mmCIF file of C-alpha atoms and ligand atoms in Angstrom:
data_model
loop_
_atom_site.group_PDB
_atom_site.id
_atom_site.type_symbol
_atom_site.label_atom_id
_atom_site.label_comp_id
_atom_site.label_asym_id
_atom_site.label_seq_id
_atom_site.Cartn_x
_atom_site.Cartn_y
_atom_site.Cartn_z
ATOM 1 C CA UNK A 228 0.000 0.000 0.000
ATOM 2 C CA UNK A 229 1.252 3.088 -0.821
ATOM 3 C CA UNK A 230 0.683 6.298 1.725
ATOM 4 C CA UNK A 231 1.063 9.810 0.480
ATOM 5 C CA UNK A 232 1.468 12.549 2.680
ATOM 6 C CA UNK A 233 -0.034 16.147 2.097
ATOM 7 C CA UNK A 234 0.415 18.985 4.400
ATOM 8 C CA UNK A 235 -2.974 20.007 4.265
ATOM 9 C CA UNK A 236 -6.627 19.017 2.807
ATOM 10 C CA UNK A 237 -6.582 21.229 -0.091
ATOM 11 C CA UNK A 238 -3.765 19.646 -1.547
ATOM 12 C CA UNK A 239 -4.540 16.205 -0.390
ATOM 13 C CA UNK A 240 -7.798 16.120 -2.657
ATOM 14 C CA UNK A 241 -5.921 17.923 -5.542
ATOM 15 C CA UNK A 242 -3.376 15.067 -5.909
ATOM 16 C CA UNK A 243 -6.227 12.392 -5.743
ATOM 17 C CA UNK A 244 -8.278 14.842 -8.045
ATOM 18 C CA UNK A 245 -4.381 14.727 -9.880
ATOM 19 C CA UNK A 246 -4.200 10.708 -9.607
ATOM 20 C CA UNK A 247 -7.997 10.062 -11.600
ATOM 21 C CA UNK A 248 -7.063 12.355 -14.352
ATOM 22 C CA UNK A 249 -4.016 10.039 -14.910
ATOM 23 C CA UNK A 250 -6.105 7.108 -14.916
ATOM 24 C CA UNK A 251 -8.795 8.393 -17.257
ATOM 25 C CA UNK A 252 -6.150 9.855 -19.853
ATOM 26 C CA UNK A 253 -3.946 6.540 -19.736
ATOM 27 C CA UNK A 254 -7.601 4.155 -19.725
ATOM 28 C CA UNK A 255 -8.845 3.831 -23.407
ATOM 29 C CA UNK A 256 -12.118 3.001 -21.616
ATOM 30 C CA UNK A 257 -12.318 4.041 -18.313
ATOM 31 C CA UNK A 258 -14.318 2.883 -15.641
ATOM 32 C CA UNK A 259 -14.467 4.983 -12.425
ATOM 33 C CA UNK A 260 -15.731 4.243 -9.263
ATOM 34 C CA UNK A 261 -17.086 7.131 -7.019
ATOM 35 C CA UNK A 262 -17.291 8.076 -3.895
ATOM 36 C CA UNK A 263 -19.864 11.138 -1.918
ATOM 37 C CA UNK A 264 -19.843 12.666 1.223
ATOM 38 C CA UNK A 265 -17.584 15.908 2.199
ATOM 39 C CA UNK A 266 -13.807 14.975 1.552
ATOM 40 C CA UNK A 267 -14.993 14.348 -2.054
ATOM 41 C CA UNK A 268 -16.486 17.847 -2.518
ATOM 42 C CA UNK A 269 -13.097 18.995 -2.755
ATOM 43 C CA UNK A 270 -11.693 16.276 -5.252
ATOM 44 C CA UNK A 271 -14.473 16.838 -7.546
ATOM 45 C CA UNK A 272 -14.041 20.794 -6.997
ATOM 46 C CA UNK A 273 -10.441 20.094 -8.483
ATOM 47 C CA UNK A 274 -11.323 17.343 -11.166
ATOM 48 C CA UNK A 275 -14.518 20.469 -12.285
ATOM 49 C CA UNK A 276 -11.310 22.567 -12.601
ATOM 50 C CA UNK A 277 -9.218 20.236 -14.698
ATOM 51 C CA UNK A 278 -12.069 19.978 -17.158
ATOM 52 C CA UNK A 279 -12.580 23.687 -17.269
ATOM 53 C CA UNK A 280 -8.694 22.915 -18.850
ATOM 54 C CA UNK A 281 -9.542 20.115 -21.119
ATOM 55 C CA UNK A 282 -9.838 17.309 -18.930
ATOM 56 C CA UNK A 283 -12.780 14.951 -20.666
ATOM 57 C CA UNK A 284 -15.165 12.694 -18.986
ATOM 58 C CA UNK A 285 -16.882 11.726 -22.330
ATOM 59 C CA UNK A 286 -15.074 8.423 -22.895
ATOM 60 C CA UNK A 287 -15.679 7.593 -18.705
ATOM 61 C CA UNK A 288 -17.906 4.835 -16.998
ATOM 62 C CA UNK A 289 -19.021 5.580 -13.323
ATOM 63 C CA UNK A 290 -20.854 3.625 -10.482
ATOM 64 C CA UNK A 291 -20.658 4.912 -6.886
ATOM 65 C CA UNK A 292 -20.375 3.137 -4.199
ATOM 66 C CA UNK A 293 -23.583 3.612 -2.125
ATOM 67 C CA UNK A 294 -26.951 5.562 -1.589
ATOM 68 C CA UNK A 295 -29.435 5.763 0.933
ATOM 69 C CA UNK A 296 -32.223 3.269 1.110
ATOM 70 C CA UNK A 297 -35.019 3.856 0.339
ATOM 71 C CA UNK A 298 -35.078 7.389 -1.367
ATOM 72 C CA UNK A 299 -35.992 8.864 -4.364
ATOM 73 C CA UNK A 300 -33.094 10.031 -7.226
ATOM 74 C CA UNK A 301 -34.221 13.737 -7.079
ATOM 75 C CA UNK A 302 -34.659 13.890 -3.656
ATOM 76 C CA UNK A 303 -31.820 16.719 -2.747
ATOM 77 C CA UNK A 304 -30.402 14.630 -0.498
ATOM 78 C CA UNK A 305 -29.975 11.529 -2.298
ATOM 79 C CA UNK A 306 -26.484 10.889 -3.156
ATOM 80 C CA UNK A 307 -27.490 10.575 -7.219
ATOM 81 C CA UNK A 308 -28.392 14.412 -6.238
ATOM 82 C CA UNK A 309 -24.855 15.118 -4.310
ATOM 83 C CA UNK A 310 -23.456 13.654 -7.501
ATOM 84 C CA UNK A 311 -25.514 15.567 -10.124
ATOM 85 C CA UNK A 312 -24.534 18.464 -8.138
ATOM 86 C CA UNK A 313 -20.948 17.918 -7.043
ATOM 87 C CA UNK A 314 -19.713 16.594 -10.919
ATOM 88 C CA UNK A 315 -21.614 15.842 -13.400
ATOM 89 C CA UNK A 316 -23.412 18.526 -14.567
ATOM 90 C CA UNK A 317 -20.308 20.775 -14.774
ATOM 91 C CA UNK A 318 -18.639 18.202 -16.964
ATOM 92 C CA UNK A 319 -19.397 16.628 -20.464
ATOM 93 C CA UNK A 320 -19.948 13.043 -18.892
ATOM 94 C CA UNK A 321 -22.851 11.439 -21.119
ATOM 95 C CA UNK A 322 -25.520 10.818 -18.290
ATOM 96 C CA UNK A 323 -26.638 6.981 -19.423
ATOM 97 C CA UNK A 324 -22.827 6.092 -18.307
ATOM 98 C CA UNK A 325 -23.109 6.963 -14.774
ATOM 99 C CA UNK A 326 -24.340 4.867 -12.495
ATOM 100 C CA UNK A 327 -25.634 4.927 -8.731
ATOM 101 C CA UNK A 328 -27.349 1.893 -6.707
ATOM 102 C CA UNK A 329 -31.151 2.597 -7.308
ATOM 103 C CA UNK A 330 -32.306 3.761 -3.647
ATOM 104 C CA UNK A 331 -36.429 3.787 -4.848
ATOM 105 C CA UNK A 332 -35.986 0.093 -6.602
ATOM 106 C CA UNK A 333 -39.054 -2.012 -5.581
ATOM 107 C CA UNK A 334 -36.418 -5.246 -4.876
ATOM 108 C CA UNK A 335 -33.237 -3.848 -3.414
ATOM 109 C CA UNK A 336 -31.792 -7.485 -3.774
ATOM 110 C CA UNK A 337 -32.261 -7.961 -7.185
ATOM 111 C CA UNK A 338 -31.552 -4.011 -8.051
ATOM 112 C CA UNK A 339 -27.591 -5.326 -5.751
ATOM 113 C CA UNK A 340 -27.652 -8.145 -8.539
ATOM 114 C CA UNK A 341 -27.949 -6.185 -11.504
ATOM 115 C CA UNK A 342 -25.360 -3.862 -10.085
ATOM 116 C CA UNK A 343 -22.470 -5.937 -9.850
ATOM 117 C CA UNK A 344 -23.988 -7.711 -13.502
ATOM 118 C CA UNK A 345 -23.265 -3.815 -14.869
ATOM 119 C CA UNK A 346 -20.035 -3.468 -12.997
ATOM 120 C CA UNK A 347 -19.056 -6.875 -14.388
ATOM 121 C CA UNK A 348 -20.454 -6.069 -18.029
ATOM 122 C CA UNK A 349 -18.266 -2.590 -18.094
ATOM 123 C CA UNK A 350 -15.109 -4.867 -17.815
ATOM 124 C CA UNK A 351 -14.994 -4.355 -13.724
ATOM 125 C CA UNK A 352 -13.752 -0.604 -12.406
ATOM 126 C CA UNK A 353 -10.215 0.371 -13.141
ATOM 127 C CA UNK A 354 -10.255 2.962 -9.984
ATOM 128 C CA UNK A 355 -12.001 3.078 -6.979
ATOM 129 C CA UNK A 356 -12.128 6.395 -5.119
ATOM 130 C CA UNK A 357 -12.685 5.787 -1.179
ATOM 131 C CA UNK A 358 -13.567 7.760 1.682
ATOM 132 C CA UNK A 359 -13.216 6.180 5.294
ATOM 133 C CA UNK A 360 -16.231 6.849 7.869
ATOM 134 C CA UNK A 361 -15.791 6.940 11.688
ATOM 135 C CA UNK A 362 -16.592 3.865 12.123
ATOM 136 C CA UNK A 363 -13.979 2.615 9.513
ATOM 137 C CA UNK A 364 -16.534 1.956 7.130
ATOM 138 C CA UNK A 365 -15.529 2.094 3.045
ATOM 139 C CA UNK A 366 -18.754 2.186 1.145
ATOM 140 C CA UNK A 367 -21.567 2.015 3.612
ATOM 141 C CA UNK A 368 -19.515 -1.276 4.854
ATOM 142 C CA UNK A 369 -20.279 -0.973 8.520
ATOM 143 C CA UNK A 370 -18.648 -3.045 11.039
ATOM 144 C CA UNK A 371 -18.483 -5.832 10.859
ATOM 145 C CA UNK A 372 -18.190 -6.540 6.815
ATOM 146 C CA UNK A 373 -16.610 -9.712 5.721
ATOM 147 C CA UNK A 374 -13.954 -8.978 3.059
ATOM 148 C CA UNK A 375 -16.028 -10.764 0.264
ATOM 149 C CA UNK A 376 -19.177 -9.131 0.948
ATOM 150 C CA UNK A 377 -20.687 -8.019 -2.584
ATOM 151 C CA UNK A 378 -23.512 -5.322 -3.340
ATOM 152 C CA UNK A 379 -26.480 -5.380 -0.424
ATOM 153 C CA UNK A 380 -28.742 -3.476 1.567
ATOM 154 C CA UNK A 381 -27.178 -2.718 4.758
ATOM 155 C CA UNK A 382 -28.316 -1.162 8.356
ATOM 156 C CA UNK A 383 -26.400 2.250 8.710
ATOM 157 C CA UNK A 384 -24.433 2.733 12.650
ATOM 158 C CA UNK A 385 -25.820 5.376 14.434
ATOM 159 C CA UNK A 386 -22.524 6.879 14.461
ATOM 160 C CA UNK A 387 -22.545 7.224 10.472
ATOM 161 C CA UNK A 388 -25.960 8.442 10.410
ATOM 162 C CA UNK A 389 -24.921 11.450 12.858
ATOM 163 C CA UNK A 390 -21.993 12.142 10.550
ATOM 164 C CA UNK A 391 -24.261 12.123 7.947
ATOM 165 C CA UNK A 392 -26.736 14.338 9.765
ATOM 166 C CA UNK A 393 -25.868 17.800 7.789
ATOM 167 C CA UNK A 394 -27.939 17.105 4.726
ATOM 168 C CA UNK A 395 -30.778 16.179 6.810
ATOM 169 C CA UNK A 396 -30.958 19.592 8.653
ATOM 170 C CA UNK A 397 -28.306 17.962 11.976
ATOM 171 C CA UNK A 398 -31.481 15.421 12.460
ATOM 172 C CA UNK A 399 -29.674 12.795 12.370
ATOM 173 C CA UNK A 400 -32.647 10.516 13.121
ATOM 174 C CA UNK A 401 -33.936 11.473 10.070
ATOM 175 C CA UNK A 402 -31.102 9.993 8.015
ATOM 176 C CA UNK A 403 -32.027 6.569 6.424
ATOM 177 C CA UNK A 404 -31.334 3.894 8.778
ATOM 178 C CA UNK A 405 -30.543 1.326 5.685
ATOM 179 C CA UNK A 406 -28.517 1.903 2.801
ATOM 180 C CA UNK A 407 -27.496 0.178 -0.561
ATOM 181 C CA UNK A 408 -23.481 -0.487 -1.046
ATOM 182 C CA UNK A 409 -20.886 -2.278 -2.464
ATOM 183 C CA UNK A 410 -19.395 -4.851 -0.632
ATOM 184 C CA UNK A 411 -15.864 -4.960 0.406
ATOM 185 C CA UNK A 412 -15.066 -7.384 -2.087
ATOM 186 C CA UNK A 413 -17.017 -5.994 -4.446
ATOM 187 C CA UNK A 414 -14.284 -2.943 -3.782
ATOM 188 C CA UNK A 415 -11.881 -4.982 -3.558
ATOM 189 C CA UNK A 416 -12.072 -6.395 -6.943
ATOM 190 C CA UNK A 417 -11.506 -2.995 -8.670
ATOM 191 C CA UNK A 418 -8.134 -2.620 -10.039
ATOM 192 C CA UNK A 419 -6.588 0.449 -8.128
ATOM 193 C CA UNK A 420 -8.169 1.736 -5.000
ATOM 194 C CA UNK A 421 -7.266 5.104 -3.769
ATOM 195 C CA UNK A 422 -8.827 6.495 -0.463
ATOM 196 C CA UNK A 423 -8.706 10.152 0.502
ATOM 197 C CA UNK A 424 -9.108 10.674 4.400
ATOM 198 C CA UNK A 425 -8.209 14.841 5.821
ATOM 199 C CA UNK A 426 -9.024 16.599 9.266
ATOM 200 C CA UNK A 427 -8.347 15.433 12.724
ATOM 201 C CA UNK A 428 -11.723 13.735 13.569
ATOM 202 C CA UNK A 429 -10.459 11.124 10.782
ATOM 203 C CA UNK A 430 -6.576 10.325 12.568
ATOM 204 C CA UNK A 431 -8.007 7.657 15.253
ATOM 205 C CA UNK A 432 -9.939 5.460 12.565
ATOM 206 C CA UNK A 433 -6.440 5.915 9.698
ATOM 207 C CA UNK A 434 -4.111 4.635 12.485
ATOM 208 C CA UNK A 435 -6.654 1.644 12.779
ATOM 209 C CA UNK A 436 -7.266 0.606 9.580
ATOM 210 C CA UNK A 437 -3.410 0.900 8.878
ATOM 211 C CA UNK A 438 -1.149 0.216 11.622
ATOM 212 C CA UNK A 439 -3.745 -1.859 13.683
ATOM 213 C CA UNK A 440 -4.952 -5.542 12.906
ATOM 214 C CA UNK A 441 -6.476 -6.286 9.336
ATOM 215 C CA UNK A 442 -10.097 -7.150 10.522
ATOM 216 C CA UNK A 443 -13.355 -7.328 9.175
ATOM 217 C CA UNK A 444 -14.589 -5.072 12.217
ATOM 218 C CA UNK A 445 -12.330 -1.937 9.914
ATOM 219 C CA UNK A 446 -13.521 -1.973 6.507
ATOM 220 C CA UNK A 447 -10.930 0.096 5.592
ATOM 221 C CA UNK A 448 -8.182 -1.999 6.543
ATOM 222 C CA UNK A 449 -8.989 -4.496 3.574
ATOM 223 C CA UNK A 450 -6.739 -2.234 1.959
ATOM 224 C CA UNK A 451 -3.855 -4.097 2.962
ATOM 225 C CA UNK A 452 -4.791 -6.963 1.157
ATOM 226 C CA UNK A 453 -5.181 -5.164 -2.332
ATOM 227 C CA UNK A 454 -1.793 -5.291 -4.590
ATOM 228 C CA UNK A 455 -2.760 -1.775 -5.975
ATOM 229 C CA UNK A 456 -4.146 0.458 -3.187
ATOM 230 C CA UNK A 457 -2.727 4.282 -2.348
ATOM 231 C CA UNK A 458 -4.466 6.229 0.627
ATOM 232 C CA UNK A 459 -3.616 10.492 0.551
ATOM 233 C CA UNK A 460 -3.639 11.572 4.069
ATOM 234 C CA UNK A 461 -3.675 15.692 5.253
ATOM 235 C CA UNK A 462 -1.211 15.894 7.853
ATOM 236 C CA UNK A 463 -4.071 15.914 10.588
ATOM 237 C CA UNK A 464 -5.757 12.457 9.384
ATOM 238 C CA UNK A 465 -2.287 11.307 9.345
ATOM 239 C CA UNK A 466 -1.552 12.904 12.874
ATOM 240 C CA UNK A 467 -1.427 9.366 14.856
ATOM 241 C CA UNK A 468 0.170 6.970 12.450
ATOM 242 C CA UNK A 469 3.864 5.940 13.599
ATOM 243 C CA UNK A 470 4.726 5.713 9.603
ATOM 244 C CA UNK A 471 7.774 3.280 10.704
ATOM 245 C CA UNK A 472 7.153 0.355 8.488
HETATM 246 C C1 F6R B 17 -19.853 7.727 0.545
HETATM 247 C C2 F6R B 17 -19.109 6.671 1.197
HETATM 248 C C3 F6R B 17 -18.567 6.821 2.577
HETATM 249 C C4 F6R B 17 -17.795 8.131 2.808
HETATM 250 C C5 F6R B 17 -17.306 8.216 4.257
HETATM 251 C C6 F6R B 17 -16.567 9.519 4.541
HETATM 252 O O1 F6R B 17 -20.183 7.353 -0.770
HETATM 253 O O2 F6R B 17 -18.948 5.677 0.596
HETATM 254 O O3 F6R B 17 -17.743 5.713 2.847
HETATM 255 O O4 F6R B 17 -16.706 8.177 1.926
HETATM 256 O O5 F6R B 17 -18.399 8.108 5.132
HETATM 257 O O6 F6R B 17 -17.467 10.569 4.440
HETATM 258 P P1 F6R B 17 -17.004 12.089 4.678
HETATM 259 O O7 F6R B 17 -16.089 12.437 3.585
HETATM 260 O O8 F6R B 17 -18.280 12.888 4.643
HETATM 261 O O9 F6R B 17 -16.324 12.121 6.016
#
């Protein structure tokens, strides 16, 4: 696993930002995986930037991670909302390419099938963005997720649903208690991962899912066990790591 280092959060989510517009220029058919919540705002401010300067999404393939279950797309807190909003309508991605788990679909279980059909069909995703949620959770792969865990409908932790309280007006009883998400080894099977994790209310859960046991009760540490994984740290997230491998 490689760790980068940035000394702050600005640059940390430019050089991930940096990192997928390698990938999609060097991809002749380029599959993306995506990632919401608030580190990403920044990465996808950056990556709006690079296309303002030529950067093209035209030839990409997308499928997030996750979205709340059950909601509808245009609700304004959905997360196929967050990403209509955060990316893709200020770039010239073609809209039938981009996909996000269907959080309204009548049979969650068989909308989790035809997911990882899709991801399968588009030739499997060449790079997955991650975030990392307090309670070590990649995805919505709360605690604890078994590394081969594929796309299902999950119960959120109360602890993610109050750091996912904002969009639902600091309520955070009000956030969806159940989710749809990849699975970790649904993750897992992309070709590159690379997680972004800045501020200081992120260093506790880094330092476990790196320097503390590889366990399914840390979603994030599955990591480890990828051949091609790169996690870009602010100096704060990266505040309690001892870095002495
Ligand atoms: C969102 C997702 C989550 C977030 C994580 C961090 O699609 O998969 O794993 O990446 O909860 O969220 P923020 O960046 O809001 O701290």
């Amino acid at each position: 696993m490689e760790i980068v280092l940035a000394p702050d959060a600005m640059t940390a989510c430019r050089e991930a930002a940096a990192r997928i517009a390698d990938y999609m220029r060097g991809a002749p058919d380029p599959v993306l995986g995506l990632a919401t919540g608030r580190t990403m705002e920044a990465v996808y401010r950056a990556l709006v930037g690079m296309h303002r300067d030529g950067l093209s999404f035209a030839r990409c393939r997308t499928f997030n991670l996750d979205e709340y279950y059950p909601i509808a797309r245009d609700d304004p807190r959905s997360y196929h909302a967050y990403m209509h909003e955060q990316l893709f309508r200020h770039v010239d991605i073609v809209p039938e390419r981009t996909r996000l788990p269907d959080g309204a679909a009548p049979d969650p279980e068989c909308e989790c099938r035809a997911y990882e059909d899709a991801i399968r069909t588009a030739g499997g995703i060449g790079l997955q963005l991650l975030g990392i949620g307090l309670t070590g959770h990649i995805g919505f792969n709360e605690p604890p997720s078994d590394f081969v865990t594929r796309t299902r409908l999950v119960e959120l932790d109360e602890e993610t649903r109050r750091q996912n309280a904002e969009m639902f007006d600091d309520r955070w009883q009000d956030v969806p208690r159940r989710a749809l998400t990849m699975g970790v080894g649904t993750i897992l099977d992309a070709r590159r991962l690379l997680m972004v994790a800045t501020g200081a209310a992120k260093a506790r859960i880094v330092r476990d899912a790196l320097e503390r046991p590889v366990t399914p009760m840390v979603s994030a540490s599955a990591l480890r066990q990828h051949p091609a994984s790169t996690v870009i740290l602010d100096s704060e997230a990266a505040g309690l790591l001892r870095l002495d491998r």
